[in-house]
mmCIF file of C-alpha atoms and ligand atoms in Angstrom:
data_model
loop_
_atom_site.group_PDB
_atom_site.id
_atom_site.type_symbol
_atom_site.label_atom_id
_atom_site.label_comp_id
_atom_site.label_asym_id
_atom_site.label_seq_id
_atom_site.Cartn_x
_atom_site.Cartn_y
_atom_site.Cartn_z
ATOM 1 C CA UNK A 25 32.805 -21.997 -23.976
ATOM 2 C CA UNK A 26 30.431 -19.661 -25.767
ATOM 3 C CA UNK A 27 27.059 -19.428 -23.976
ATOM 4 C CA UNK A 28 24.372 -20.835 -26.282
ATOM 5 C CA UNK A 29 21.422 -20.957 -23.886
ATOM 6 C CA UNK A 30 20.156 -18.655 -21.162
ATOM 7 C CA UNK A 31 21.258 -21.285 -18.637
ATOM 8 C CA UNK A 32 24.793 -20.948 -20.035
ATOM 9 C CA UNK A 33 24.629 -17.179 -19.504
ATOM 10 C CA UNK A 34 23.440 -17.777 -15.957
ATOM 11 C CA UNK A 35 26.385 -20.108 -15.289
ATOM 12 C CA UNK A 36 28.854 -17.433 -16.448
ATOM 13 C CA UNK A 37 27.027 -14.756 -14.457
ATOM 14 C CA UNK A 38 27.171 -16.878 -11.352
ATOM 15 C CA UNK A 39 30.965 -16.983 -11.596
ATOM 16 C CA UNK A 40 31.239 -13.229 -12.076
ATOM 17 C CA UNK A 41 28.785 -12.027 -9.427
ATOM 18 C CA UNK A 42 29.252 -11.913 -5.683
ATOM 19 C CA UNK A 43 27.247 -14.690 -4.016
ATOM 20 C CA UNK A 44 25.026 -12.024 -2.445
ATOM 21 C CA UNK A 45 24.207 -10.457 -5.822
ATOM 22 C CA UNK A 46 23.664 -13.811 -7.563
ATOM 23 C CA UNK A 47 21.371 -15.002 -4.773
ATOM 24 C CA UNK A 48 19.403 -11.746 -4.882
ATOM 25 C CA UNK A 49 18.736 -12.034 -8.617
ATOM 26 C CA UNK A 50 18.107 -15.775 -8.677
ATOM 27 C CA UNK A 51 15.902 -16.216 -5.637
ATOM 28 C CA UNK A 52 12.191 -16.734 -5.411
ATOM 29 C CA UNK A 53 10.021 -16.424 -2.344
ATOM 30 C CA UNK A 54 10.019 -18.969 0.477
ATOM 31 C CA UNK A 55 10.253 -22.528 -0.919
ATOM 32 C CA UNK A 56 10.409 -21.212 -4.494
ATOM 33 C CA UNK A 57 7.522 -23.300 -5.813
ATOM 34 C CA UNK A 58 6.232 -20.449 -7.966
ATOM 35 C CA UNK A 59 9.729 -19.619 -9.222
ATOM 36 C CA UNK A 60 10.000 -23.176 -10.595
ATOM 37 C CA UNK A 61 6.330 -23.420 -11.577
ATOM 38 C CA UNK A 62 6.666 -20.375 -13.840
ATOM 39 C CA UNK A 63 9.432 -21.958 -15.846
ATOM 40 C CA UNK A 64 7.958 -25.446 -16.017
ATOM 41 C CA UNK A 65 4.522 -24.227 -17.037
ATOM 42 C CA UNK A 66 5.650 -23.143 -20.512
ATOM 43 C CA UNK A 67 6.648 -26.748 -21.195
ATOM 44 C CA UNK A 68 3.177 -27.994 -20.313
ATOM 45 C CA UNK A 69 1.947 -26.680 -23.640
ATOM 46 C CA UNK A 70 2.610 -28.153 -27.063
ATOM 47 C CA UNK A 71 3.226 -26.320 -30.322
ATOM 48 C CA UNK A 72 0.971 -27.888 -32.950
ATOM 49 C CA UNK A 73 3.140 -26.915 -35.907
ATOM 50 C CA UNK A 74 2.005 -26.598 -39.467
ATOM 51 C CA UNK A 75 4.031 -27.682 -42.494
ATOM 52 C CA UNK A 76 4.426 -26.358 -46.034
ATOM 53 C CA UNK A 77 4.088 -22.731 -45.090
ATOM 54 C CA UNK A 78 6.445 -20.158 -46.644
ATOM 55 C CA UNK A 79 8.626 -19.207 -43.686
ATOM 56 C CA UNK A 80 11.513 -17.830 -45.726
ATOM 57 C CA UNK A 81 11.056 -14.280 -44.405
ATOM 58 C CA UNK A 82 9.714 -14.504 -40.852
ATOM 59 C CA UNK A 83 8.666 -11.283 -39.176
ATOM 60 C CA UNK A 84 8.683 -10.706 -35.426
ATOM 61 C CA UNK A 85 7.472 -7.116 -35.780
ATOM 62 C CA UNK A 86 4.914 -6.099 -33.211
ATOM 63 C CA UNK A 87 3.336 -3.048 -31.635
ATOM 64 C CA UNK A 88 2.747 -2.293 -27.957
ATOM 65 C CA UNK A 89 0.617 0.676 -26.924
ATOM 66 C CA UNK A 90 1.130 2.208 -30.357
ATOM 67 C CA UNK A 91 4.920 1.769 -30.445
ATOM 68 C CA UNK A 92 6.382 -0.352 -33.217
ATOM 69 C CA UNK A 93 9.011 -2.825 -32.074
ATOM 70 C CA UNK A 94 11.182 -5.280 -33.959
ATOM 71 C CA UNK A 95 10.459 -8.068 -31.495
ATOM 72 C CA UNK A 96 7.808 -9.127 -28.977
ATOM 73 C CA UNK A 97 10.536 -9.948 -26.403
ATOM 74 C CA UNK A 98 10.813 -6.910 -24.110
ATOM 75 C CA UNK A 99 12.864 -6.117 -21.020
ATOM 76 C CA UNK A 100 11.099 -6.349 -17.655
ATOM 77 C CA UNK A 101 11.975 -3.963 -14.842
ATOM 78 C CA UNK A 102 14.523 -5.422 -12.443
ATOM 79 C CA UNK A 103 16.342 -3.636 -9.640
ATOM 80 C CA UNK A 104 19.992 -2.716 -9.166
ATOM 81 C CA UNK A 105 21.682 -3.277 -12.546
ATOM 82 C CA UNK A 106 24.962 -1.877 -11.209
ATOM 83 C CA UNK A 107 25.155 -4.934 -8.984
ATOM 84 C CA UNK A 108 25.544 -6.935 -12.196
ATOM 85 C CA UNK A 109 27.875 -4.581 -14.085
ATOM 86 C CA UNK A 110 29.329 -1.113 -13.417
ATOM 87 C CA UNK A 111 27.585 0.266 -16.530
ATOM 88 C CA UNK A 112 24.280 -0.794 -14.994
ATOM 89 C CA UNK A 113 20.990 0.389 -16.457
ATOM 90 C CA UNK A 114 22.724 2.547 -19.080
ATOM 91 C CA UNK A 115 24.130 -0.605 -20.672
ATOM 92 C CA UNK A 116 20.757 -2.348 -20.563
ATOM 93 C CA UNK A 117 18.851 0.498 -22.166
ATOM 94 C CA UNK A 118 21.449 0.871 -24.936
ATOM 95 C CA UNK A 119 21.301 -2.844 -25.705
ATOM 96 C CA UNK A 120 17.500 -2.666 -25.793
ATOM 97 C CA UNK A 121 17.618 0.233 -28.244
ATOM 98 C CA UNK A 122 20.063 -1.617 -30.495
ATOM 99 C CA UNK A 123 17.773 -4.672 -30.545
ATOM 100 C CA UNK A 124 14.670 -2.625 -31.385
ATOM 101 C CA UNK A 125 12.963 -3.590 -28.163
ATOM 102 C CA UNK A 126 11.563 -1.753 -25.166
ATOM 103 C CA UNK A 127 13.175 -1.304 -21.770
ATOM 104 C CA UNK A 128 11.173 -0.802 -18.598
ATOM 105 C CA UNK A 129 13.206 1.158 -16.070
ATOM 106 C CA UNK A 130 12.672 0.199 -12.435
ATOM 107 C CA UNK A 131 11.891 2.530 -9.566
ATOM 108 C CA UNK A 132 14.667 0.599 -7.800
ATOM 109 C CA UNK A 133 17.282 1.314 -10.462
ATOM 110 C CA UNK A 134 20.833 2.218 -9.531
ATOM 111 C CA UNK A 135 20.721 4.866 -12.295
ATOM 112 C CA UNK A 136 18.234 7.721 -12.171
ATOM 113 C CA UNK A 137 15.380 7.552 -14.641
ATOM 114 C CA UNK A 138 16.689 10.734 -16.294
ATOM 115 C CA UNK A 139 20.123 9.194 -16.861
ATOM 116 C CA UNK A 140 18.553 5.992 -18.195
ATOM 117 C CA UNK A 141 16.556 8.064 -20.695
ATOM 118 C CA UNK A 142 19.609 10.082 -21.716
ATOM 119 C CA UNK A 143 21.642 6.909 -22.347
ATOM 120 C CA UNK A 144 19.474 5.963 -25.341
ATOM 121 C CA UNK A 145 17.661 9.097 -26.503
ATOM 122 C CA UNK A 146 14.505 8.420 -28.483
ATOM 123 C CA UNK A 147 14.462 4.704 -27.676
ATOM 124 C CA UNK A 148 11.122 3.356 -26.456
ATOM 125 C CA UNK A 149 11.010 3.050 -22.678
ATOM 126 C CA UNK A 150 8.469 2.766 -19.907
ATOM 127 C CA UNK A 151 8.802 3.574 -16.228
ATOM 128 C CA UNK A 152 7.904 1.034 -13.525
ATOM 129 C CA UNK A 153 6.381 2.610 -10.451
ATOM 130 C CA UNK A 154 6.010 1.543 -6.854
ATOM 131 C CA UNK A 155 3.372 3.533 -5.023
ATOM 132 C CA UNK A 156 4.910 5.029 -1.896
ATOM 133 C CA UNK A 157 3.073 6.089 1.247
ATOM 134 C CA UNK A 158 4.377 9.544 0.429
ATOM 135 C CA UNK A 159 1.928 10.272 -2.373
ATOM 136 C CA UNK A 160 3.631 13.579 -3.239
ATOM 137 C CA UNK A 161 6.830 11.684 -3.836
ATOM 138 C CA UNK A 162 4.959 9.133 -5.974
ATOM 139 C CA UNK A 163 3.498 11.961 -8.069
ATOM 140 C CA UNK A 164 6.954 13.497 -8.454
ATOM 141 C CA UNK A 165 8.255 10.208 -9.840
ATOM 142 C CA UNK A 166 5.440 10.222 -12.407
ATOM 143 C CA UNK A 167 6.158 13.841 -13.348
ATOM 144 C CA UNK A 168 9.856 13.034 -13.764
ATOM 145 C CA UNK A 169 9.024 10.068 -16.007
ATOM 146 C CA UNK A 170 6.831 12.293 -18.182
ATOM 147 C CA UNK A 171 9.497 14.991 -18.393
ATOM 148 C CA UNK A 172 12.163 12.441 -19.325
ATOM 149 C CA UNK A 173 10.113 11.091 -22.250
ATOM 150 C CA UNK A 174 8.890 7.739 -20.947
ATOM 151 C CA UNK A 175 5.982 6.331 -22.962
ATOM 152 C CA UNK A 176 3.984 4.595 -20.220
ATOM 153 C CA UNK A 177 3.857 4.059 -16.487
ATOM 154 C CA UNK A 178 3.771 0.471 -15.233
ATOM 155 C CA UNK A 179 2.457 0.210 -11.691
ATOM 156 C CA UNK A 180 3.546 -2.931 -9.864
ATOM 157 C CA UNK A 181 0.675 -4.161 -7.712
ATOM 158 C CA UNK A 182 2.015 -7.408 -6.265
ATOM 159 C CA UNK A 183 4.351 -5.840 -3.691
ATOM 160 C CA UNK A 184 2.449 -4.306 -0.753
ATOM 161 C CA UNK A 185 5.223 -5.934 1.286
ATOM 162 C CA UNK A 186 8.292 -7.712 0.005
ATOM 163 C CA UNK A 187 8.131 -11.488 -0.351
ATOM 164 C CA UNK A 188 10.617 -13.335 1.815
ATOM 165 C CA UNK A 189 13.649 -14.427 -0.194
ATOM 166 C CA UNK A 190 15.402 -16.732 2.239
ATOM 167 C CA UNK A 191 18.863 -16.308 0.738
ATOM 168 C CA UNK A 192 18.628 -12.526 1.094
ATOM 169 C CA UNK A 193 17.610 -12.883 4.709
ATOM 170 C CA UNK A 194 20.501 -15.263 5.363
ATOM 171 C CA UNK A 195 22.959 -13.028 3.488
ATOM 172 C CA UNK A 196 21.656 -9.835 5.111
ATOM 173 C CA UNK A 197 21.246 -8.480 1.570
ATOM 174 C CA UNK A 198 22.227 -4.809 1.228
ATOM 175 C CA UNK A 199 23.468 -2.657 -1.629
ATOM 176 C CA UNK A 200 27.266 -2.394 -1.540
ATOM 177 C CA UNK A 201 28.755 0.987 -0.619
ATOM 178 C CA UNK A 202 28.698 3.353 -3.558
ATOM 179 C CA UNK A 203 25.501 2.008 -5.134
ATOM 180 C CA UNK A 204 22.321 3.965 -4.626
ATOM 181 C CA UNK A 205 18.662 3.630 -5.485
ATOM 182 C CA UNK A 206 19.094 6.797 -7.523
ATOM 183 C CA UNK A 207 15.406 7.493 -8.118
ATOM 184 C CA UNK A 208 14.845 7.476 -4.398
ATOM 185 C CA UNK A 209 17.760 9.505 -3.084
ATOM 186 C CA UNK A 210 15.454 12.279 -1.949
ATOM 187 C CA UNK A 211 13.651 9.872 0.394
ATOM 188 C CA UNK A 212 16.630 7.746 1.286
ATOM 189 C CA UNK A 213 17.882 9.479 4.418
ATOM 190 C CA UNK A 214 16.029 6.784 6.172
ATOM 191 C CA UNK A 215 17.743 4.278 8.304
ATOM 192 C CA UNK A 216 17.981 1.094 6.324
ATOM 193 C CA UNK A 217 20.519 -0.388 8.695
ATOM 194 C CA UNK A 218 19.423 -3.391 10.634
ATOM 195 C CA UNK A 219 20.236 -6.987 11.198
ATOM 196 C CA UNK A 220 16.847 -8.473 10.473
ATOM 197 C CA UNK A 221 17.215 -9.685 6.911
ATOM 198 C CA UNK A 222 17.242 -7.745 3.687
ATOM 199 C CA UNK A 223 17.668 -3.990 3.367
ATOM 200 C CA UNK A 224 15.196 -3.973 0.484
ATOM 201 C CA UNK A 225 12.547 -5.623 2.649
ATOM 202 C CA UNK A 226 13.058 -2.854 5.210
ATOM 203 C CA UNK A 227 12.728 -0.206 2.521
ATOM 204 C CA UNK A 228 9.498 -1.700 1.190
ATOM 205 C CA UNK A 229 8.041 -2.134 4.680
ATOM 206 C CA UNK A 230 8.722 1.471 5.610
ATOM 207 C CA UNK A 231 7.953 3.227 2.301
ATOM 208 C CA UNK A 232 5.595 1.229 0.081
ATOM 209 C CA UNK A 233 1.928 1.936 0.549
ATOM 210 C CA UNK A 234 0.326 -1.354 1.555
ATOM 211 C CA UNK A 235 -3.031 0.478 1.616
ATOM 212 C CA UNK A 236 -2.903 1.265 -2.134
ATOM 213 C CA UNK A 237 -6.060 -0.345 -3.521
ATOM 214 C CA UNK A 238 -8.688 -0.287 -6.272
ATOM 215 C CA UNK A 239 -10.197 3.004 -5.089
ATOM 216 C CA UNK A 240 -6.789 4.668 -5.721
ATOM 217 C CA UNK A 241 -6.138 3.187 -9.146
ATOM 218 C CA UNK A 242 -8.336 5.579 -11.129
ATOM 219 C CA UNK A 243 -6.600 8.583 -9.502
ATOM 220 C CA UNK A 244 -3.262 7.081 -10.380
ATOM 221 C CA UNK A 245 -4.336 6.589 -14.012
ATOM 222 C CA UNK A 246 -5.479 10.231 -14.090
ATOM 223 C CA UNK A 247 -2.146 11.381 -12.640
ATOM 224 C CA UNK A 248 -0.283 9.427 -15.320
ATOM 225 C CA UNK A 249 -2.346 10.831 -18.215
ATOM 226 C CA UNK A 250 -1.605 11.396 -21.010
ATOM 227 C CA UNK A 251 0.721 8.457 -20.458
ATOM 228 C CA UNK A 252 -1.071 5.119 -20.423
ATOM 229 C CA UNK A 253 -1.056 3.129 -17.197
ATOM 230 C CA UNK A 254 -0.127 -0.546 -17.357
ATOM 231 C CA UNK A 255 -1.091 -2.644 -14.340
ATOM 232 C CA UNK A 256 1.536 -5.251 -13.534
ATOM 233 C CA UNK A 257 1.251 -8.188 -11.178
ATOM 234 C CA UNK A 258 -2.155 -9.487 -12.255
ATOM 235 C CA UNK A 259 -2.781 -13.206 -11.772
ATOM 236 C CA UNK A 260 -6.572 -13.517 -12.176
ATOM 237 C CA UNK A 261 -9.169 -12.777 -14.814
ATOM 238 C CA UNK A 262 -11.460 -10.823 -12.485
ATOM 239 C CA UNK A 263 -8.593 -8.573 -11.341
ATOM 240 C CA UNK A 264 -7.694 -7.928 -14.982
ATOM 241 C CA UNK A 265 -11.225 -6.788 -15.754
ATOM 242 C CA UNK A 266 -11.267 -4.653 -12.646
ATOM 243 C CA UNK A 267 -7.987 -2.997 -13.571
ATOM 244 C CA UNK A 268 -9.422 -2.072 -16.987
ATOM 245 C CA UNK A 269 -12.538 -0.690 -15.302
ATOM 246 C CA UNK A 270 -10.269 1.483 -13.119
ATOM 247 C CA UNK A 271 -8.297 3.089 -15.911
ATOM 248 C CA UNK A 272 -5.609 0.540 -16.876
ATOM 249 C CA UNK A 273 -4.750 0.585 -20.576
ATOM 250 C CA UNK A 274 -3.024 -2.790 -20.573
ATOM 251 C CA UNK A 275 -2.633 -5.790 -18.291
ATOM 252 C CA UNK A 276 0.688 -7.328 -17.311
ATOM 253 C CA UNK A 277 0.372 -10.870 -16.005
ATOM 254 C CA UNK A 278 3.180 -11.375 -13.522
ATOM 255 C CA UNK A 279 3.937 -12.834 -10.119
ATOM 256 C CA UNK A 280 7.174 -10.865 -9.826
ATOM 257 C CA UNK A 281 9.289 -13.752 -11.042
ATOM 258 C CA UNK A 282 8.065 -15.968 -8.222
ATOM 259 C CA UNK A 283 9.567 -13.537 -5.704
ATOM 260 C CA UNK A 284 6.400 -12.495 -3.890
ATOM 261 C CA UNK A 285 3.659 -14.986 -2.984
ATOM 262 C CA UNK A 286 4.929 -18.538 -3.075
ATOM 263 C CA UNK A 287 2.357 -21.029 -4.423
ATOM 264 C CA UNK A 288 0.890 -18.362 -6.702
ATOM 265 C CA UNK A 289 -0.121 -19.912 -10.032
ATOM 266 C CA UNK A 290 2.324 -19.973 -12.904
ATOM 267 C CA UNK A 291 2.106 -16.985 -15.181
ATOM 268 C CA UNK A 292 1.306 -19.284 -18.131
ATOM 269 C CA UNK A 293 -1.853 -20.469 -16.381
ATOM 270 C CA UNK A 294 -2.702 -16.942 -15.223
ATOM 271 C CA UNK A 295 -2.224 -15.687 -18.795
ATOM 272 C CA UNK A 296 -4.809 -18.151 -20.106
ATOM 273 C CA UNK A 297 -7.324 -17.007 -17.482
ATOM 274 C CA UNK A 298 -6.659 -13.315 -18.122
ATOM 275 C CA UNK A 299 -6.859 -13.568 -21.902
ATOM 276 C CA UNK A 300 -10.109 -15.433 -21.475
ATOM 277 C CA UNK A 301 -11.466 -12.654 -19.256
ATOM 278 C CA UNK A 302 -10.439 -9.637 -21.334
ATOM 279 C CA UNK A 303 -10.389 -11.051 -24.872
ATOM 280 C CA UNK A 304 -7.541 -11.436 -27.308
ATOM 281 C CA UNK A 305 -5.806 -8.447 -28.850
ATOM 282 C CA UNK A 306 -5.176 -8.757 -32.561
ATOM 283 C CA UNK A 307 -1.737 -9.400 -33.972
ATOM 284 C CA UNK A 308 0.607 -6.591 -33.028
ATOM 285 C CA UNK A 309 -1.897 -5.497 -30.413
ATOM 286 C CA UNK A 310 -4.011 -3.613 -32.946
ATOM 287 C CA UNK A 311 -7.366 -4.510 -31.375
ATOM 288 C CA UNK A 312 -8.645 -5.456 -27.975
ATOM 289 C CA UNK A 313 -6.794 -5.313 -24.698
ATOM 290 C CA UNK A 314 -3.068 -5.800 -24.719
ATOM 291 C CA UNK A 315 -1.928 -8.461 -22.284
ATOM 292 C CA UNK A 316 1.743 -8.962 -21.456
ATOM 293 C CA UNK A 317 3.384 -11.714 -19.467
ATOM 294 C CA UNK A 318 6.668 -12.432 -17.721
ATOM 295 C CA UNK A 319 7.940 -15.218 -15.497
ATOM 296 C CA UNK A 320 10.110 -18.193 -16.354
ATOM 297 C CA UNK A 321 10.555 -17.361 -20.038
ATOM 298 C CA UNK A 322 14.004 -18.786 -20.712
ATOM 299 C CA UNK A 323 13.891 -19.251 -24.471
ATOM 300 C CA UNK A 324 12.361 -17.940 -27.649
ATOM 301 C CA UNK A 325 10.315 -21.136 -27.809
ATOM 302 C CA UNK A 326 8.762 -20.354 -24.419
ATOM 303 C CA UNK A 327 8.031 -16.885 -25.795
ATOM 304 C CA UNK A 328 6.252 -18.438 -28.786
ATOM 305 C CA UNK A 329 4.032 -20.435 -26.426
ATOM 306 C CA UNK A 330 3.124 -17.248 -24.535
ATOM 307 C CA UNK A 331 2.358 -15.382 -27.752
ATOM 308 C CA UNK A 332 0.277 -18.323 -28.957
ATOM 309 C CA UNK A 333 -1.694 -18.217 -25.720
ATOM 310 C CA UNK A 334 -2.633 -14.613 -26.466
ATOM 311 C CA UNK A 335 0.134 -12.429 -25.024
ATOM 312 C CA UNK A 336 0.816 -9.308 -27.081
ATOM 313 C CA UNK A 337 4.398 -9.290 -25.825
ATOM 314 C CA UNK A 338 6.565 -11.137 -23.317
ATOM 315 C CA UNK A 339 9.019 -9.656 -20.840
ATOM 316 C CA UNK A 340 12.242 -11.190 -19.592
ATOM 317 C CA UNK A 341 13.966 -10.200 -16.366
ATOM 318 C CA UNK A 342 16.654 -12.543 -15.056
ATOM 319 C CA UNK A 343 18.035 -13.484 -18.521
ATOM 320 C CA UNK A 344 18.877 -9.810 -19.045
ATOM 321 C CA UNK A 345 20.718 -9.667 -15.725
ATOM 322 C CA UNK A 346 22.715 -12.765 -16.657
ATOM 323 C CA UNK A 347 23.698 -11.093 -19.923
ATOM 324 C CA UNK A 348 24.602 -7.883 -18.135
ATOM 325 C CA UNK A 349 26.836 -9.769 -15.714
ATOM 326 C CA UNK A 350 28.388 -11.758 -18.559
ATOM 327 C CA UNK A 351 29.378 -8.776 -20.666
ATOM 328 C CA UNK A 352 27.679 -5.464 -19.915
ATOM 329 C CA UNK A 353 25.907 -3.898 -22.899
ATOM 330 C CA UNK A 354 27.380 -6.498 -25.283
ATOM 331 C CA UNK A 355 26.215 -9.291 -22.977
ATOM 332 C CA UNK A 356 22.639 -7.973 -22.918
ATOM 333 C CA UNK A 357 22.767 -7.718 -26.719
ATOM 334 C CA UNK A 358 23.907 -11.324 -26.927
ATOM 335 C CA UNK A 359 21.043 -12.455 -24.710
ATOM 336 C CA UNK A 360 18.485 -10.540 -26.772
ATOM 337 C CA UNK A 361 19.956 -11.925 -30.000
ATOM 338 C CA UNK A 362 19.831 -15.439 -28.605
ATOM 339 C CA UNK A 363 16.193 -15.161 -27.513
ATOM 340 C CA UNK A 364 15.172 -13.605 -30.802
ATOM 341 C CA UNK A 365 17.043 -16.195 -32.869
ATOM 342 C CA UNK A 366 15.303 -18.927 -30.870
ATOM 343 C CA UNK A 367 11.937 -17.271 -31.439
ATOM 344 C CA UNK A 368 12.511 -16.942 -35.189
ATOM 345 C CA UNK A 369 13.652 -20.544 -35.523
ATOM 346 C CA UNK A 370 10.678 -21.804 -33.495
ATOM 347 C CA UNK A 371 8.310 -19.725 -35.655
ATOM 348 C CA UNK A 372 9.813 -21.147 -38.835
ATOM 349 C CA UNK A 373 9.630 -24.713 -37.573
ATOM 350 C CA UNK A 374 6.049 -24.126 -36.414
ATOM 351 C CA UNK A 375 4.940 -22.735 -39.783
ATOM 352 C CA UNK A 376 4.462 -19.161 -38.536
ATOM 353 C CA UNK A 377 5.668 -16.435 -40.892
ATOM 354 C CA UNK A 378 4.494 -13.773 -38.435
ATOM 355 C CA UNK A 379 3.085 -13.371 -34.952
ATOM 356 C CA UNK A 380 -0.541 -13.317 -36.122
ATOM 357 C CA UNK A 381 -0.186 -16.879 -37.362
ATOM 358 C CA UNK A 382 1.242 -17.905 -33.977
ATOM 359 C CA UNK A 383 -2.048 -16.886 -32.387
ATOM 360 C CA UNK A 384 -4.080 -19.150 -34.640
ATOM 361 C CA UNK A 385 -4.576 -22.436 -32.756
ATOM 362 C CA UNK A 386 -0.850 -23.150 -32.544
ATOM 363 C CA UNK A 387 -0.656 -23.828 -28.815
ATOM 364 C CA UNK A 388 -2.614 -26.458 -26.961
ATOM 365 C CA UNK A 389 -2.305 -27.892 -23.502
ATOM 366 C CA UNK A 390 -0.061 -30.923 -23.650
ATOM 367 C CA UNK A 391 -1.840 -34.048 -22.465
ATOM 368 C CA UNK A 392 0.558 -36.473 -20.873
ATOM 369 C CA UNK A 393 0.030 -40.070 -21.914
ATOM 370 C CA UNK A 394 -1.647 -42.061 -19.151
ATOM 371 C CA UNK A 395 -1.023 -45.716 -18.676
HETATM 372 C C1 LIG B 417 12.427 -5.956 -6.518
HETATM 373 O O1 LIG B 417 11.465 -5.575 -7.116
HETATM 374 C C2 LIG B 417 12.653 -7.315 -6.149
HETATM 375 O O2 LIG B 417 11.831 -8.183 -6.494
HETATM 376 O O3 LIG B 417 13.669 -7.594 -5.499
#
């Protein structure tokens, strides 16, 4: 049967992936409350649609950090795309380019950032950074991203240590032979062997800088210049303001897909708090602070809620991996087409010819009837 929802893509992906790979992508931290909370939270809002609006030519065009995109649905950084399909990150970046969207390459990619860039020359792309204890190495990653033509650096701030994903611990998660964290090969001759849970958790524990803090953020922004620095992993209004005060150009509301701190708030709720704290950007991000969000967005209708709540753009992670597992580059294209078709239809039904109109009092908290 043809997949017609992201859940359908996930079902196909589950059949194609090894149990270890599927569990790695699917899991959240601990009891997975935040993983589920993220997804449910989008449904706790209602779309107060308008009628008799000309929606015959809907436009999803948007702009993030000065780059024009055909859609506000962008691709979040996720690790290890070659676990999902042998074409890995090259397939993902090509599908992103074909869809007119932006791909954020992960530090933990199984394809080097240079090869990702070369797979879709000229396509908009950002580089996601983990700050390593080895600051020289961290600076080299930034220099490589600049040289390869990336348009922004996204620093992930919610991972001083890796959250505990129980399935990975049970499975003893490790990259299969032949797959490498290609951006990190120069620091990899480290012993990741062990029998205490996931290999990735051991990597993070030994290499990530858990001391990285506000006093370092300005230096990081300076090192990234002239590229803008996006701060990812924000869940509170005061942290968003602080990030801007320390050199961030944009805020990315995220709890790492529910994979880090369990019982963290949903990203929908965090988005409302952050937008309140930093103010709303105009349509297409042409004024004010750009705020992005990821976490639990499984349909174009969820995306419309996020945009209505003030997000400049939304990012999807797992849905892309399900598409990649389903059919490589073509599978990622199908997922992006599905999400965008859902967004367009929801906009038309809501009386929104463009994204600016979606920001105009469309979304309100849904009050459940009480008896
Ligand atoms: C990597 O960033 C992960 O969440 O596994």
